[in-house]
PDB file of C-alpha atoms in Angstrom:
ATOM      1  CA  UNK U  15       0.000   0.000   0.000  1.00 60.00           C
ATOM      2  CA  UNK U  16       2.945   2.327   0.519  1.00 83.00           C
ATOM      3  CA  UNK U  17       3.612   2.368  -3.234  1.00 85.00           C
ATOM      4  CA  UNK U  18      -0.007   3.281  -3.937  1.00 84.00           C
ATOM      5  CA  UNK U  19       0.126   6.101  -1.390  1.00 87.00           C
ATOM      6  CA  UNK U  20       3.360   7.310  -2.981  1.00 89.00           C
ATOM      7  CA  UNK U  21       1.709   7.520  -6.402  1.00 89.00           C
ATOM      8  CA  UNK U  22      -1.354   9.256  -4.893  1.00 87.00           C
ATOM      9  CA  UNK U  23       0.855  11.838  -3.192  1.00 89.00           C
ATOM     10  CA  UNK U  24       2.881  12.315  -6.371  1.00 91.00           C
ATOM     11  CA  UNK U  25      -0.267  12.909  -8.451  1.00 91.00           C
ATOM     12  CA  UNK U  26      -1.407  15.527  -5.930  1.00 89.00           C
ATOM     13  CA  UNK U  27       1.957  17.340  -5.977  1.00 93.00           C
ATOM     14  CA  UNK U  28       2.705  17.645  -9.689  1.00 93.00           C
ATOM     15  CA  UNK U  29       1.141  20.061 -12.191  1.00 93.00           C
ATOM     16  CA  UNK U  30      -2.060  18.921 -13.904  1.00 93.00           C
ATOM     17  CA  UNK U  31      -0.257  18.390 -17.203  1.00 93.00           C
ATOM     18  CA  UNK U  32       2.110  15.846 -15.631  1.00 94.00           C
ATOM     19  CA  UNK U  33      -0.508  13.949 -13.622  1.00 95.00           C
ATOM     20  CA  UNK U  34      -1.507  11.569 -16.461  1.00 96.00           C
ATOM     21  CA  UNK U  35       2.164  10.645 -16.883  1.00 96.00           C
ATOM     22  CA  UNK U  36       2.319   9.641 -13.218  1.00 95.00           C
ATOM     23  CA  UNK U  37      -0.840   7.562 -13.702  1.00 96.00           C
ATOM     24  CA  UNK U  38       0.720   5.892 -16.776  1.00 97.00           C
ATOM     25  CA  UNK U  39       3.844   5.145 -14.766  1.00 96.00           C
ATOM     26  CA  UNK U  40       1.716   3.602 -12.008  1.00 96.00           C
ATOM     27  CA  UNK U  41      -0.058   1.503 -14.662  1.00 96.00           C
ATOM     28  CA  UNK U  42       3.269  -0.073 -15.577  1.00 96.00           C
ATOM     29  CA  UNK U  43       3.798  -1.387 -12.038  1.00 96.00           C
ATOM     30  CA  UNK U  44       2.706  -5.006 -11.467  1.00 94.00           C
ATOM     31  CA  UNK U  45      -0.161  -5.378  -8.977  1.00 92.00           C
ATOM     32  CA  UNK U  46      -1.146  -1.721  -9.480  1.00 94.00           C
ATOM     33  CA  UNK U  47      -1.652  -2.012 -13.258  1.00 95.00           C
ATOM     34  CA  UNK U  48      -4.258  -0.091 -15.227  1.00 96.00           C
ATOM     35  CA  UNK U  49      -7.078  -0.684 -12.762  1.00 95.00           C
ATOM     36  CA  UNK U  50      -5.199   0.615  -9.741  1.00 95.00           C
ATOM     37  CA  UNK U  51      -3.531   3.431 -11.651  1.00 96.00           C
ATOM     38  CA  UNK U  52      -6.838   4.721 -12.991  1.00 97.00           C
ATOM     39  CA  UNK U  53      -8.282   4.632  -9.487  1.00 95.00           C
ATOM     40  CA  UNK U  54      -5.244   6.532  -8.171  1.00 95.00           C
ATOM     41  CA  UNK U  55      -5.768   9.172 -10.868  1.00 95.00           C
ATOM     42  CA  UNK U  56      -9.505   9.459 -10.286  1.00 95.00           C
ATOM     43  CA  UNK U  57      -9.028   9.787  -6.527  1.00 91.00           C
ATOM     44  CA  UNK U  58      -6.299  12.352  -7.259  1.00 91.00           C
ATOM     45  CA  UNK U  59      -8.792  14.536  -9.142  1.00 91.00           C
ATOM     46  CA  UNK U  60      -7.923  13.648 -12.746  1.00 94.00           C
ATOM     47  CA  UNK U  61     -10.990  13.358 -15.009  1.00 95.00           C
ATOM     48  CA  UNK U  62     -11.916   9.648 -15.190  1.00 96.00           C
ATOM     49  CA  UNK U  63     -11.496   9.319 -18.961  1.00 97.00           C
ATOM     50  CA  UNK U  64      -8.012  10.839 -18.903  1.00 97.00           C
ATOM     51  CA  UNK U  65      -7.021   8.731 -15.888  1.00 97.00           C
ATOM     52  CA  UNK U  66      -8.295   5.552 -17.567  1.00 98.00           C
ATOM     53  CA  UNK U  67      -6.555   6.266 -20.880  1.00 98.00           C
ATOM     54  CA  UNK U  68      -3.262   7.098 -19.150  1.00 98.00           C
ATOM     55  CA  UNK U  69      -3.473   3.952 -17.036  1.00 98.00           C
ATOM     56  CA  UNK U  70      -4.280   1.770 -20.049  1.00 98.00           C
ATOM     57  CA  UNK U  71      -1.390   3.219 -22.041  1.00 98.00           C
ATOM     58  CA  UNK U  72       1.098   2.732 -19.189  1.00 98.00           C
ATOM     59  CA  UNK U  73      -0.021  -0.830 -18.484  1.00 98.00           C
ATOM     60  CA  UNK U  74      -0.104  -1.854 -22.151  1.00 98.00           C
ATOM     61  CA  UNK U  75       3.291  -0.344 -23.002  1.00 98.00           C
ATOM     62  CA  UNK U  76       4.880  -2.269 -20.150  1.00 97.00           C
ATOM     63  CA  UNK U  77       3.163  -5.505 -21.217  1.00 97.00           C
ATOM     64  CA  UNK U  78       4.171  -4.957 -24.855  1.00 97.00           C
ATOM     65  CA  UNK U  79       7.830  -4.451 -23.933  1.00 97.00           C
ATOM     66  CA  UNK U  80       7.811  -7.572 -21.777  1.00 97.00           C
ATOM     67  CA  UNK U  81       6.139  -9.669 -24.486  1.00 97.00           C
ATOM     68  CA  UNK U  82       8.647  -8.523 -27.105  1.00 96.00           C
ATOM     69  CA  UNK U  83      11.586  -9.217 -24.782  1.00 95.00           C
ATOM     70  CA  UNK U  84      10.231 -12.597 -23.653  1.00 94.00           C
ATOM     71  CA  UNK U  85       9.482 -13.708 -27.205  1.00 92.00           C
ATOM     72  CA  UNK U  86      12.982 -12.738 -28.322  1.00 91.00           C
ATOM     73  CA  UNK U  87      14.552 -14.534 -25.362  1.00 90.00           C
ATOM     74  CA  UNK U  88      12.498 -17.646 -26.046  1.00 88.00           C
ATOM     75  CA  UNK U  89      13.434 -17.610 -29.730  1.00 85.00           C
ATOM     76  CA  UNK U  90      17.126 -17.344 -28.815  1.00 88.00           C
ATOM     77  CA  UNK U  91      16.894 -20.277 -26.379  1.00 87.00           C
ATOM     78  CA  UNK U  92      14.933 -22.456 -28.812  1.00 84.00           C
ATOM     79  CA  UNK U  93      17.342 -21.703 -31.670  1.00 86.00           C
ATOM     80  CA  UNK U  94      20.327 -22.477 -29.475  1.00 87.00           C
ATOM     81  CA  UNK U  95      18.814 -25.780 -28.348  1.00 85.00           C
ATOM     82  CA  UNK U  96      17.966 -26.715 -31.921  1.00 85.00           C
ATOM     83  CA  UNK U  97      21.534 -25.977 -32.974  1.00 84.00           C
ATOM     84  CA  UNK U  98      22.821 -28.163 -30.143  1.00 84.00           C
ATOM     85  CA  UNK U  99      20.400 -30.928 -31.112  1.00 80.00           C
ATOM     86  CA  UNK U 100      21.730 -30.985 -34.667  1.00 76.00           C
ATOM     87  CA  UNK U 101      25.269 -31.737 -33.560  1.00 61.00           C
ATOM     88  CA  UNK U 102      26.023 -32.692 -29.979  1.00 59.00           C
ATOM     89  CA  UNK U 103      29.420 -32.678 -28.318  1.00 54.00           C
ATOM     90  CA  UNK U 104      30.028 -36.294 -29.383  1.00 56.00           C
ATOM     91  CA  UNK U 105      28.901 -35.660 -32.964  1.00 56.00           C
ATOM     92  CA  UNK U 106      25.463 -37.209 -32.465  1.00 56.00           C
ATOM     93  CA  UNK U 107      22.113 -35.508 -32.157  1.00 51.00           C
ATOM     94  CA  UNK U 108      21.114 -34.397 -28.686  1.00 48.00           C
ATOM     95  CA  UNK U 109      17.447 -34.170 -27.667  1.00 51.00           C
ATOM     96  CA  UNK U 110      16.329 -30.724 -26.656  1.00 46.00           C
ATOM     97  CA  UNK U 111      13.573 -29.382 -24.416  1.00 45.00           C
ATOM     98  CA  UNK U 112      11.212 -28.957 -27.364  1.00 45.00           C
ATOM     99  CA  UNK U 113      11.198 -32.703 -28.007  1.00 47.00           C
ATOM    100  CA  UNK U 114      10.067 -33.285 -24.424  1.00 46.00           C
ATOM    101  CA  UNK U 115       6.952 -31.117 -24.582  1.00 48.00           C
ATOM    102  CA  UNK U 116       8.793 -27.896 -23.777  1.00 47.00           C
ATOM    103  CA  UNK U 117       9.357 -28.779 -20.123  1.00 47.00           C
ATOM    104  CA  UNK U 118      12.913 -28.447 -18.907  1.00 47.00           C
ATOM    105  CA  UNK U 119      13.827 -30.157 -15.654  1.00 49.00           C
ATOM    106  CA  UNK U 120      14.808 -27.334 -13.342  1.00 49.00           C
ATOM    107  CA  UNK U 121      15.067 -29.325 -10.151  1.00 57.00           C
ATOM    108  CA  UNK U 122      12.150 -27.531  -8.553  1.00 78.00           C
ATOM    109  CA  UNK U 123       8.920 -29.439  -8.088  1.00 84.00           C
ATOM    110  CA  UNK U 124       7.208 -26.218  -7.031  1.00 82.00           C
ATOM    111  CA  UNK U 125       8.109 -24.437 -10.271  1.00 76.00           C
ATOM    112  CA  UNK U 126       7.035 -27.467 -12.275  1.00 80.00           C
ATOM    113  CA  UNK U 127       3.697 -27.503 -10.445  1.00 81.00           C
ATOM    114  CA  UNK U 128       3.123 -23.801 -11.184  1.00 75.00           C
ATOM    115  CA  UNK U 129       4.088 -24.313 -14.793  1.00 78.00           C
ATOM    116  CA  UNK U 130       1.665 -27.234 -15.048  1.00 82.00           C
ATOM    117  CA  UNK U 131      -1.108 -25.200 -13.399  1.00 81.00           C
ATOM    118  CA  UNK U 132      -0.598 -22.384 -15.888  1.00 83.00           C
ATOM    119  CA  UNK U 133      -0.496 -24.846 -18.795  1.00 83.00           C
ATOM    120  CA  UNK U 134      -3.738 -26.459 -17.567  1.00 86.00           C
ATOM    121  CA  UNK U 135      -5.448 -23.060 -17.418  1.00 82.00           C
ATOM    122  CA  UNK U 136      -4.155 -22.264 -20.892  1.00 86.00           C
ATOM    123  CA  UNK U 137      -5.397 -25.605 -22.239  1.00 86.00           C
ATOM    124  CA  UNK U 138      -8.788 -25.111 -20.615  1.00 90.00           C
ATOM    125  CA  UNK U 139      -9.463 -21.429 -21.338  1.00 88.00           C
ATOM    126  CA  UNK U 140      -7.075 -20.584 -24.174  1.00 92.00           C
ATOM    127  CA  UNK U 141      -5.206 -17.335 -24.601  1.00 94.00           C
ATOM    128  CA  UNK U 142      -8.405 -15.223 -24.423  1.00 93.00           C
ATOM    129  CA  UNK U 143      -9.525 -16.799 -21.148  1.00 93.00           C
ATOM    130  CA  UNK U 144      -6.100 -16.649 -19.512  1.00 91.00           C
ATOM    131  CA  UNK U 145      -5.704 -13.013 -20.594  1.00 93.00           C
ATOM    132  CA  UNK U 146      -9.171 -11.950 -19.462  1.00 94.00           C
ATOM    133  CA  UNK U 147      -9.266 -13.919 -16.210  1.00 91.00           C
ATOM    134  CA  UNK U 148      -5.559 -13.652 -15.411  1.00 88.00           C
ATOM    135  CA  UNK U 149      -5.774 -10.242 -13.694  1.00 89.00           C
ATOM    136  CA  UNK U 150      -7.879 -11.856 -10.966  1.00 90.00           C
ATOM    137  CA  UNK U 151      -4.814 -13.845  -9.881  1.00 87.00           C
ATOM    138  CA  UNK U 152      -1.691 -12.378 -11.481  1.00 89.00           C
ATOM    139  CA  UNK U 153      -0.600  -9.069 -12.950  1.00 93.00           C
ATOM    140  CA  UNK U 154      -0.965  -8.814 -16.714  1.00 95.00           C
ATOM    141  CA  UNK U 155       2.813  -8.426 -16.961  1.00 95.00           C
ATOM    142  CA  UNK U 156       3.326 -11.917 -15.480  1.00 93.00           C
ATOM    143  CA  UNK U 157       0.586 -13.560 -17.543  1.00 93.00           C
ATOM    144  CA  UNK U 158       1.814 -12.031 -20.807  1.00 95.00           C
ATOM    145  CA  UNK U 159       5.417 -12.982 -20.093  1.00 94.00           C
ATOM    146  CA  UNK U 160       4.445 -16.589 -19.344  1.00 92.00           C
ATOM    147  CA  UNK U 161       2.406 -16.795 -22.538  1.00 94.00           C
ATOM    148  CA  UNK U 162       5.369 -15.522 -24.562  1.00 94.00           C
ATOM    149  CA  UNK U 163       7.739 -17.901 -22.775  1.00 90.00           C
ATOM    150  CA  UNK U 164       5.719 -20.941 -23.812  1.00 90.00           C
ATOM    151  CA  UNK U 165       5.627 -19.856 -27.429  1.00 91.00           C
ATOM    152  CA  UNK U 166       2.267 -18.145 -27.969  1.00 93.00           C
ATOM    153  CA  UNK U 167       2.494 -15.616 -30.814  1.00 94.00           C
ATOM    154  CA  UNK U 168       3.256 -12.006 -29.913  1.00 96.00           C
ATOM    155  CA  UNK U 169       0.319 -10.544 -31.831  1.00 96.00           C
ATOM    156  CA  UNK U 170      -2.152 -12.928 -30.218  1.00 96.00           C
ATOM    157  CA  UNK U 171      -0.853 -12.141 -26.739  1.00 96.00           C
ATOM    158  CA  UNK U 172      -0.886  -8.389 -27.315  1.00 97.00           C
ATOM    159  CA  UNK U 173      -4.396  -8.361 -28.762  1.00 97.00           C
ATOM    160  CA  UNK U 174      -5.886 -10.315 -25.851  1.00 97.00           C
ATOM    161  CA  UNK U 175      -3.857  -8.443 -23.240  1.00 97.00           C
ATOM    162  CA  UNK U 176      -5.088  -5.163 -24.747  1.00 98.00           C
ATOM    163  CA  UNK U 177      -8.686  -6.385 -24.522  1.00 97.00           C
ATOM    164  CA  UNK U 178      -8.136  -7.426 -20.896  1.00 97.00           C
ATOM    165  CA  UNK U 179      -6.368  -4.205 -19.907  1.00 97.00           C
ATOM    166  CA  UNK U 180      -8.993  -1.984 -21.542  1.00 98.00           C
ATOM    167  CA  UNK U 181     -11.850  -4.036 -20.092  1.00 97.00           C
ATOM    168  CA  UNK U 182     -10.613  -4.275 -16.519  1.00 97.00           C
ATOM    169  CA  UNK U 183      -9.384  -0.677 -16.410  1.00 97.00           C
ATOM    170  CA  UNK U 184     -12.656   0.634 -17.826  1.00 97.00           C
ATOM    171  CA  UNK U 185     -14.730  -1.410 -15.377  1.00 96.00           C
ATOM    172  CA  UNK U 186     -12.769  -0.289 -12.337  1.00 95.00           C
ATOM    173  CA  UNK U 187     -12.600   3.306 -13.595  1.00 96.00           C
ATOM    174  CA  UNK U 188     -16.384   3.370 -13.853  1.00 96.00           C
ATOM    175  CA  UNK U 189     -16.664   1.916 -10.360  1.00 95.00           C
ATOM    176  CA  UNK U 190     -14.152   4.385  -8.892  1.00 93.00           C
ATOM    177  CA  UNK U 191     -15.696   7.407 -10.623  1.00 93.00           C
ATOM    178  CA  UNK U 192     -19.167   6.280  -9.448  1.00 93.00           C
ATOM    179  CA  UNK U 193     -17.948   5.969  -5.884  1.00 89.00           C
ATOM    180  CA  UNK U 194     -16.255   9.384  -6.037  1.00 85.00           C
ATOM    181  CA  UNK U 195     -19.355  10.932  -7.604  1.00 84.00           C
ATOM    182  CA  UNK U 196     -21.695   9.597  -4.914  1.00 89.00           C
ATOM    183  CA  UNK U 197     -19.252  10.337  -2.089  1.00 84.00           C
ATOM    184  CA  UNK U 198     -19.086  14.007  -3.023  1.00 74.00           C
TER     185      UNK U 198
END
């Protein structure tokens, strides 16, 4: 909560022109995200539409950067493993993680269980469901990064994350502006 209070105080202290930038910055922070950032802006006196747009932009830009970085990192790892599989150290082919369903033994049963739980949710609900329901459990930054890490296409992730970010931020912005309106 200290981080939220910090953003609220910062919004109150800066000129009106800079306030949406602070809201966008708050939207990029996991667990605050667009929903929390818009609420911070609305409670700070920013018009709800401006607060919501700033929060959406901040949250989505952060998610987009993480998806692009995660997809690039995954591509580099997969390409390296494929190259190793072609010619191993002894001159023979070496199996890679891709040939074992994409799961790499990391020595941690807990991580494997989380990975399996995420994969089960993905299998059950698909990218749209995980993106839309994900914010109930995890920040969009984490969900999007995990989707990119398992090989889901960047465009598909970004489209569904955008839908989720806009939807959740709009819903909570309407709720926050309604509460502020009736409280005043």
